[in-house]
Coordinates of C-alpha atoms in Angstrom, one line a residue:
M1250 CA 0.0 0.0 0.0
P1251 CA 1.2 3.6 -0.6
V1252 CA 1.7 4.4 3.1
A1253 CA 3.9 1.3 3.5
R1254 CA 6.0 2.2 0.5
F1255 CA 6.5 5.7 1.8
A1256 CA 7.6 4.3 5.2
R1257 CA 10.1 2.0 3.5
N1258 CA 11.6 4.7 1.3
G1259 CA 15.3 4.3 2.0
N1260 CA 16.2 7.6 0.3
F1261 CA 13.8 9.6 2.4
I1262 CA 14.8 7.8 5.6
G1263 CA 18.5 8.6 4.8
L1264 CA 17.7 12.2 4.2
L1265 CA 15.7 12.4 7.4
M1266 CA 18.5 10.9 9.5
A1267 CA 21.1 13.2 8.0
N1268 CA 18.9 16.3 8.4
T1269 CA 18.2 15.4 12.0
I1270 CA 21.8 14.9 13.0
L1271 CA 23.1 17.9 11.0
G1272 CA 20.3 20.0 12.5
F1273 CA 22.1 19.9 15.8
A1274 CA 24.5 22.5 14.4
M1275 CA 22.0 25.4 14.3
P1276 CA 21.2 25.6 18.1
M1277 CA 24.8 24.9 19.0
L1278 CA 26.0 27.8 16.8
L1279 CA 23.3 30.1 18.1
I1280 CA 24.8 29.5 21.6
L1281 CA 28.4 29.7 20.5
G1282 CA 28.0 32.8 18.4
G1283 CA 27.0 34.9 21.4
L1284 CA 29.3 33.3 24.1
T1285 CA 32.5 33.2 22.0
G1286 CA 31.8 36.8 20.9
L1287 CA 31.5 37.8 24.5
H1288 CA 34.8 35.9 25.3
L1289 CA 36.9 37.3 22.5
S1290 CA 35.3 40.6 21.4
P1291 CA 37.6 43.6 21.9
N1292 CA 34.6 45.8 22.9
A1293 CA 31.0 45.4 23.8
A1294 CA 29.7 46.7 20.5
L1295 CA 31.1 43.8 18.6
V1296 CA 29.8 41.0 20.8
T1297 CA 27.1 39.9 18.4
L1298 CA 29.4 40.2 15.3
P1299 CA 30.1 36.5 14.9
A1300 CA 26.4 35.7 14.9
S1301 CA 25.7 38.6 12.6
V1302 CA 28.3 37.5 10.0
Q1303 CA 26.9 34.0 10.2
T1304 CA 23.5 35.2 9.3
L1305 CA 24.9 37.3 6.5
A1306 CA 26.9 34.4 5.1
G1307 CA 23.7 32.2 5.0
M1308 CA 22.0 34.9 2.9
L1309 CA 24.9 35.2 0.5
A1310 CA 25.4 31.4 0.1
A1311 CA 21.8 30.3 -0.4
A1312 CA 21.5 30.9 -4.1
P1313 CA 25.1 29.6 -5.0
F1314 CA 24.4 26.4 -3.1
S1315 CA 21.1 25.9 -4.9
L1316 CA 22.8 26.4 -8.3
L1317 CA 25.6 24.0 -7.3
M1318 CA 23.0 21.4 -6.5
G1319 CA 21.2 22.0 -9.7
R1320 CA 24.4 21.5 -11.7
F1321 CA 26.0 18.6 -9.8
G1322 CA 23.3 17.1 -7.7
R1323 CA 22.0 17.4 -4.1
R1324 CA 24.6 15.1 -2.6
I1325 CA 27.5 17.1 -3.9
G1326 CA 25.9 20.3 -2.5
F1327 CA 25.4 18.7 0.9
A1328 CA 28.9 17.3 0.9
A1329 CA 30.3 20.7 0.1
G1330 CA 28.3 22.2 2.9
G1331 CA 29.7 19.5 5.2
V1332 CA 33.3 20.2 4.2
L1333 CA 32.8 23.9 4.8
A1334 CA 31.2 23.2 8.2
L1335 CA 34.3 21.1 9.2
A1336 CA 36.6 23.9 8.1
G1337 CA 34.5 26.4 10.1
T1338 CA 34.7 24.3 13.3
A1339 CA 38.4 23.9 12.9
L1340 CA 38.8 27.7 12.6
G1341 CA 36.4 28.3 15.5
A1342 CA 38.4 26.1 17.8
S1343 CA 41.7 27.7 16.6
A1344 CA 40.3 31.2 17.2
L1345 CA 39.6 30.3 20.8
V1346 CA 43.0 28.7 21.3
S1347 CA 44.8 31.8 19.8
G1348 CA 42.3 34.4 21.2
N1349 CA 41.8 35.8 17.7
F1350 CA 38.4 37.6 17.2
V1351 CA 38.9 38.1 13.5
L1352 CA 39.5 34.4 13.0
L1353 CA 36.4 33.7 15.1
C1354 CA 34.3 35.9 12.8
L1355 CA 35.7 34.2 9.7
A1356 CA 34.8 30.8 11.3
H1357 CA 31.2 31.8 11.8
F1358 CA 31.0 33.3 8.3
I1359 CA 32.1 29.9 6.9
L1360 CA 29.7 28.0 9.2
G1361 CA 26.8 30.3 8.2
A1362 CA 27.5 29.5 4.5
A1363 CA 27.6 25.8 5.3
L1364 CA 24.3 25.9 7.2
S1365 CA 22.6 27.4 4.2
S1366 CA 23.2 24.2 2.2
F1367 CA 21.4 22.1 4.8
Q1368 CA 18.2 24.2 4.3
Y1369 CA 17.7 22.3 1.0
F1370 CA 17.0 19.0 2.8
R1371 CA 13.3 19.9 2.7
F1372 CA 13.3 20.3 -1.1
A1373 CA 15.4 17.1 -1.5
A1374 CA 12.8 15.2 0.6
A1375 CA 10.1 16.2 -1.9
E1376 CA 12.3 14.9 -4.8
V1377 CA 12.6 11.3 -3.5
V1378 CA 8.9 10.6 -3.0
S1379 CA 5.9 10.5 -5.2
P1380 CA 4.0 13.8 -5.8
E1381 CA 1.1 13.0 -3.5
W1382 CA 3.5 12.4 -0.6
Q1383 CA 5.6 15.5 -1.1
P1384 CA 3.8 17.6 1.6
V1385 CA 4.2 14.8 4.2
A1386 CA 7.9 14.4 3.3
I1387 CA 8.5 18.1 3.7
S1388 CA 6.6 18.3 6.9
L1389 CA 8.3 15.3 8.5
M1390 CA 11.7 16.7 7.4
L1391 CA 11.1 19.7 9.6
T1392 CA 10.3 17.6 12.7
S1393 CA 14.1 17.2 12.9
G1394 CA 14.1 20.7 14.3
L1395 CA 12.4 19.5 17.4
V1396 CA 15.1 16.9 18.0
A1397 CA 17.8 19.5 17.3
A1398 CA 16.3 22.0 19.6
I1399 CA 16.6 19.5 22.5
G1400 CA 19.8 17.7 21.5
G1401 CA 21.9 20.5 20.2
P1402 CA 22.1 22.5 23.5
Q1403 CA 22.7 19.2 25.4
V1404 CA 25.7 18.4 23.2
F1405 CA 27.0 21.9 23.8
I1406 CA 26.7 21.5 27.6
M1407 CA 28.5 18.2 27.5
A1408 CA 31.3 19.3 25.3
K1409 CA 32.0 22.9 26.0
D1410 CA 34.7 22.2 28.7
A1411 CA 36.2 19.2 27.0
L1412 CA 39.3 21.2 26.1
A1413 CA 39.6 23.1 29.4
P1414 CA 41.2 25.4 30.3
I1415 CA 40.3 26.8 26.8
P1416 CA 36.6 27.8 27.2
L1417 CA 34.0 26.6 24.7
A1418 CA 36.6 25.1 22.2
G1419 CA 35.4 21.6 23.0
A1420 CA 31.9 22.5 21.6
Y1421 CA 33.5 23.2 18.1
V1422 CA 35.2 19.8 18.2
A1423 CA 31.9 18.2 19.2
L1424 CA 30.2 20.0 16.3
A1425 CA 32.8 18.6 13.9
V1426 CA 31.9 15.1 15.1
V1427 CA 28.2 15.8 14.7
I1428 CA 28.9 17.0 11.1
L1429 CA 30.9 13.8 10.3
V1430 CA 28.2 11.5 11.7
G1431 CA 25.5 13.4 9.9
M1432 CA 27.2 13.0 6.5
V1433 CA 27.2 9.2 6.8
P1434 CA 23.6 8.6 5.8
L1435 CA 24.0 10.7 2.7
A1436 CA 26.4 8.2 1.3
L1437 CA 23.5 5.8 0.9
V1438 CA 21.0 8.3 -0.6
R1439 CA 20.2 8.5 -4.3
I1440 CA 18.4 11.8 -5.3
P1441 CA 17.2 12.2 -8.9
R1442 CA 18.7 15.1 -10.9
A1443 CA 17.0 17.3 -13.4
P1444 CA 18.0 16.6 -17.1
A1445 CA 21.0 18.7 -18.2
A1446 CA 18.8 20.6 -20.8
G1447 CA 16.4 21.4 -18.0
R1448 CA 19.1 22.8 -15.8
V1449 CA 20.3 25.1 -18.6
A1450 CA 16.8 26.3 -19.3
G1451 CA 16.3 26.9 -15.6
A1452 CA 19.5 29.0 -15.4
K1453 CA 18.4 31.2 -18.3
R1454 CA 15.0 31.6 -16.8
F1455 CA 16.6 32.7 -13.5
A1456 CA 18.7 35.2 -15.3
S1457 CA 15.6 37.0 -16.6
L1458 CA 13.6 36.3 -13.4
A1459 CA 10.7 35.5 -15.7
V1460 CA 9.6 32.8 -13.3
L1461 CA 8.5 35.4 -10.8
R1462 CA 5.8 36.5 -13.2
R1463 CA 3.8 33.4 -12.2
G1464 CA 1.4 33.9 -9.4
P1465 CA 1.9 30.5 -7.7
V1466 CA 5.6 31.1 -7.5
R1467 CA 5.2 34.7 -6.1
R1468 CA 2.6 33.5 -3.6
A1469 CA 4.8 30.6 -2.3
I1470 CA 7.9 32.8 -1.9
G1471 CA 5.8 35.6 -0.3
I1472 CA 4.1 33.4 2.2
A1473 CA 7.4 31.7 3.2
A1474 CA 9.2 35.1 3.6
I1475 CA 6.3 36.6 5.6
S1476 CA 6.0 33.5 7.9
Q1477 CA 9.7 33.5 8.6
G1478 CA 10.0 37.3 8.9
V1479 CA 7.2 37.7 11.3
M1480 CA 8.3 34.8 13.4
I1481 CA 11.8 36.3 13.7
F1482 CA 10.4 39.8 14.3
M1483 CA 8.4 38.6 17.3
M1484 CA 10.6 35.9 18.7
I1485 CA 13.9 37.8 18.8
P1486 CA 12.8 40.6 21.2
T1487 CA 10.6 38.3 23.4
P1488 CA 13.2 37.7 26.2
L1489 CA 14.1 41.4 26.2
A1490 CA 10.4 42.4 26.5
M1491 CA 9.7 39.9 29.2
L1492 CA 12.7 41.0 31.3
G1493 CA 11.5 44.6 30.9
C1494 CA 8.1 43.4 32.3
G1495 CA 9.7 42.0 35.4
F1496 CA 9.9 38.3 34.4
T1497 CA 13.0 36.3 35.2
E1498 CA 15.4 34.9 32.6
A1499 CA 14.2 31.4 33.4
V1500 CA 10.6 32.3 32.6
A1501 CA 11.6 34.0 29.4
G1502 CA 13.7 31.0 28.4
D1503 CA 10.8 28.7 29.1
V1504 CA 8.5 30.8 26.8
I1505 CA 11.1 30.5 24.0
R1506 CA 11.4 26.7 24.6
W1507 CA 7.7 26.2 24.1
H1508 CA 7.7 28.5 21.1
V1509 CA 10.4 26.2 19.5
V1510 CA 8.3 23.1 20.4
A1511 CA 5.3 24.8 18.7
M1512 CA 7.4 25.5 15.6
F1513 CA 8.3 21.9 15.0
A1514 CA 5.9 19.6 16.8
P1515 CA 3.0 20.2 14.4
S1516 CA 5.2 18.9 11.6
F1517 CA 4.1 15.4 12.4
V1518 CA 0.6 16.2 11.1
T1519 CA 1.0 19.3 8.9
G1520 CA 1.8 17.2 5.8
F1521 CA -1.3 15.2 6.2
L1522 CA -3.4 18.3 6.7
I1523 CA -2.0 19.6 3.4
K1524 CA -3.0 16.4 1.7
W1525 CA -6.5 16.7 3.0
F1526 CA -7.1 20.5 2.7
G1527 CA -4.6 21.7 0.1
K1528 CA -1.2 23.5 0.3
E1529 CA -2.5 27.0 -0.1
R1530 CA -5.3 26.7 2.4
I1531 CA -2.9 25.5 5.1
A1532 CA -0.4 28.2 4.2
V1533 CA -3.0 30.9 4.5
A1534 CA -4.2 29.3 7.7
G1535 CA -0.7 29.8 9.0
L1536 CA -0.8 33.5 8.2
V1537 CA -4.1 33.8 10.0
I1538 CA -2.6 32.1 13.1
L1539 CA 0.3 34.5 13.0
A1540 CA -2.1 37.4 13.0
I1541 CA -3.9 35.9 16.0
A1542 CA -0.6 35.5 17.7
A1543 CA 0.2 39.2 17.1
V1544 CA -3.3 40.2 18.5
G1545 CA -2.6 38.1 21.6
A1546 CA 0.8 39.7 22.1
A1547 CA -0.7 43.2 21.8
A1548 CA -3.5 42.4 24.2
G1549 CA -1.5 42.2 27.4
L1550 CA 1.8 41.6 29.2
S1551 CA 1.0 38.7 31.5
S1552 CA 2.8 35.4 31.3
A1553 CA -0.3 33.9 29.7
H1554 CA -0.2 36.5 26.9
F1555 CA 3.5 35.7 26.3
Y1556 CA 3.1 32.0 26.4
G1557 CA 0.0 32.0 24.3
S1558 CA 1.2 34.4 21.6
L1559 CA 4.6 32.7 21.2
I1560 CA 3.0 29.2 21.0
L1561 CA 0.6 30.4 18.3
L1562 CA 3.5 32.1 16.6
G1563 CA 5.3 28.8 16.3
V1564 CA 2.2 27.0 15.0
G1565 CA 1.5 29.7 12.5
W1566 CA 5.1 29.6 11.2
N1567 CA 4.9 25.9 10.8
F1568 CA 1.7 25.9 8.7
G1569 CA 2.8 28.9 6.7
F1570 CA 6.4 27.8 6.0
I1571 CA 5.6 24.1 5.2
G1572 CA 2.6 25.1 3.2
A1573 CA 4.7 27.6 1.2
T1574 CA 7.5 25.1 0.7
S1575 CA 5.0 22.6 -0.7
M1576 CA 3.5 25.2 -3.0
L1577 CA 6.9 26.1 -4.4
A1578 CA 7.8 22.4 -4.9
T1579 CA 4.9 22.0 -7.3
A1580 CA 5.0 25.5 -8.9
V1581 CA 8.2 25.1 -10.8
T1582 CA 9.7 22.6 -13.3
D1583 CA 12.7 20.4 -12.6
G1584 CA 14.9 22.7 -14.7
E1585 CA 13.8 25.8 -12.6
K1586 CA 14.1 24.2 -9.2
A1587 CA 17.8 25.1 -8.6
A1588 CA 17.5 28.7 -9.5
V1589 CA 14.1 29.4 -7.9
Q1590 CA 14.8 27.5 -4.7
G1591 CA 18.0 29.5 -4.3
L1592 CA 16.2 32.8 -4.9
N1593 CA 13.5 31.7 -2.4
D1594 CA 16.0 30.9 0.4
T1595 CA 18.0 34.1 -0.4
L1596 CA 14.9 36.2 0.0
I1597 CA 13.9 34.4 3.2
A1598 CA 17.3 34.9 4.6
L1599 CA 17.3 38.6 3.6
V1600 CA 13.9 39.2 5.2
S1601 CA 15.0 37.3 8.3
T1602 CA 18.2 39.5 8.6
I1603 CA 16.2 42.7 8.3
C1604 CA 13.5 41.6 10.8
A1605 CA 16.2 40.5 13.3
F1606 CA 17.8 43.9 13.3
A1607 CA 14.5 45.8 13.2
A1608 CA 13.0 43.8 16.1
G1609 CA 15.7 45.1 18.5
L1610 CA 15.3 48.6 17.4
V1611 CA 11.5 48.6 17.6
V1612 CA 11.2 46.9 21.0
T1613 CA 13.8 49.1 22.7
G1614 CA 12.5 52.3 21.0
F1615 CA 8.8 51.8 21.1
G1616 CA 7.9 48.7 23.2
W1617 CA 6.5 45.2 22.8
A1618 CA 3.0 46.3 21.9
V1619 CA 4.4 48.1 18.8
V1620 CA 6.3 44.9 17.8
A1621 CA 2.9 43.1 17.8
I1622 CA 1.1 45.9 15.9
V1623 CA 3.8 46.0 13.2
S1624 CA 3.5 42.2 12.9
M1625 CA -0.2 42.6 12.3
L1626 CA 0.3 45.3 9.8
I1627 CA 2.6 42.9 7.9
V1628 CA 0.4 39.8 8.0
L1629 CA -3.1 41.2 7.5
P1630 CA -2.5 42.9 4.1
A1631 CA -0.8 39.7 3.0
I1632 CA -3.8 37.6 3.9
A1633 CA -6.1 40.1 2.1
V1634 CA -3.9 40.0 -1.1
L1635 CA -3.9 36.2 -1.1
M1636 CA -7.7 35.9 -0.5
L1637 CA -8.5 38.5 -3.2
G1638 CA -5.9 37.3 -5.7
K1639 CA -7.0 35.7 -9.0
A1640 CA -6.7 31.9 -8.9
E1641 CA -3.9 30.5 -11.0
P1642 CA -2.9 27.0 -11.7
A1643 CA -0.4 25.7 -9.1
T1644 CA 1.6 23.4 -11.4
V1645 CA 3.6 23.9 -14.6

């Protein structure tokens, strides 16, 4: 039966295993970026520079990695990302040993570029299953984020003092081990490649950006960018807003923990919901939930308001992002995938970077309520445009 064949799909299982293990890198680097910056930064203004250049590198590398995968295949692209990640961990450990802040920033720039290659696991998952199972494959691929959110910090805690008295260097060594283990399942995976002629045609189409004239492509990219951007815009300043309201760091951290759980836990069912109700309906439902989260955040400053709004924010992101990814997977041809997916992830990274910087400015300058109101002003017009837009075929 189809469900049994899907469950026995060795290529999908291999990709899921690799993505789950390699996913540990993101939370580990989120922790390391701040702590190593604090340890080596020559002044307080540069403490967040390693994390910032890591985000910048992810934005710059997204499209080149997608084009590389379109030219030589997904496995080559993932392998290149793994090699870059290993180089970055070696430089990170060396930076701590030598006390070199510039080397630390270079390490995180390389690591940020490497991480951008791993974002394409969700598209690779859709390519190794039949079309009717693509939403489920994409959704299940994102469940690895839940495992990573729990396991990554734990690996960091266990390894950070392994090279004492050099602080934190052991975490980079542990991350290198994680990368090596995560690359093993990829050796057994076979991912179909687009025909050479299709890849050339896709590159020409990307050069003219003609593909963006198609409504389904614009909607998919727009929903993904808005879902990611609003999530970042509200999540980043939450701890700062809560501390300003008198909550402890422990309570603020617990709110973020449940937000992360809400981001990834629905992935166990989101793919099936898409199969039953359709990709665009679930994506739009995600935007509606994001709007409700913003309303809840603006309604009050109690712990219930923070918990409730951040949990809804996570669920809304999940529906919007997975729905949009499924929409994009069926809105382009095989020859267009490399270019369009690269453009998609570049735009998402750009929006994320802008929202991350803007969130801090807004919450410190105007307060948490304004953060929520701005989020509503972003999401509500997007919902109106999607609901009023002319229906167009979703496949090509």
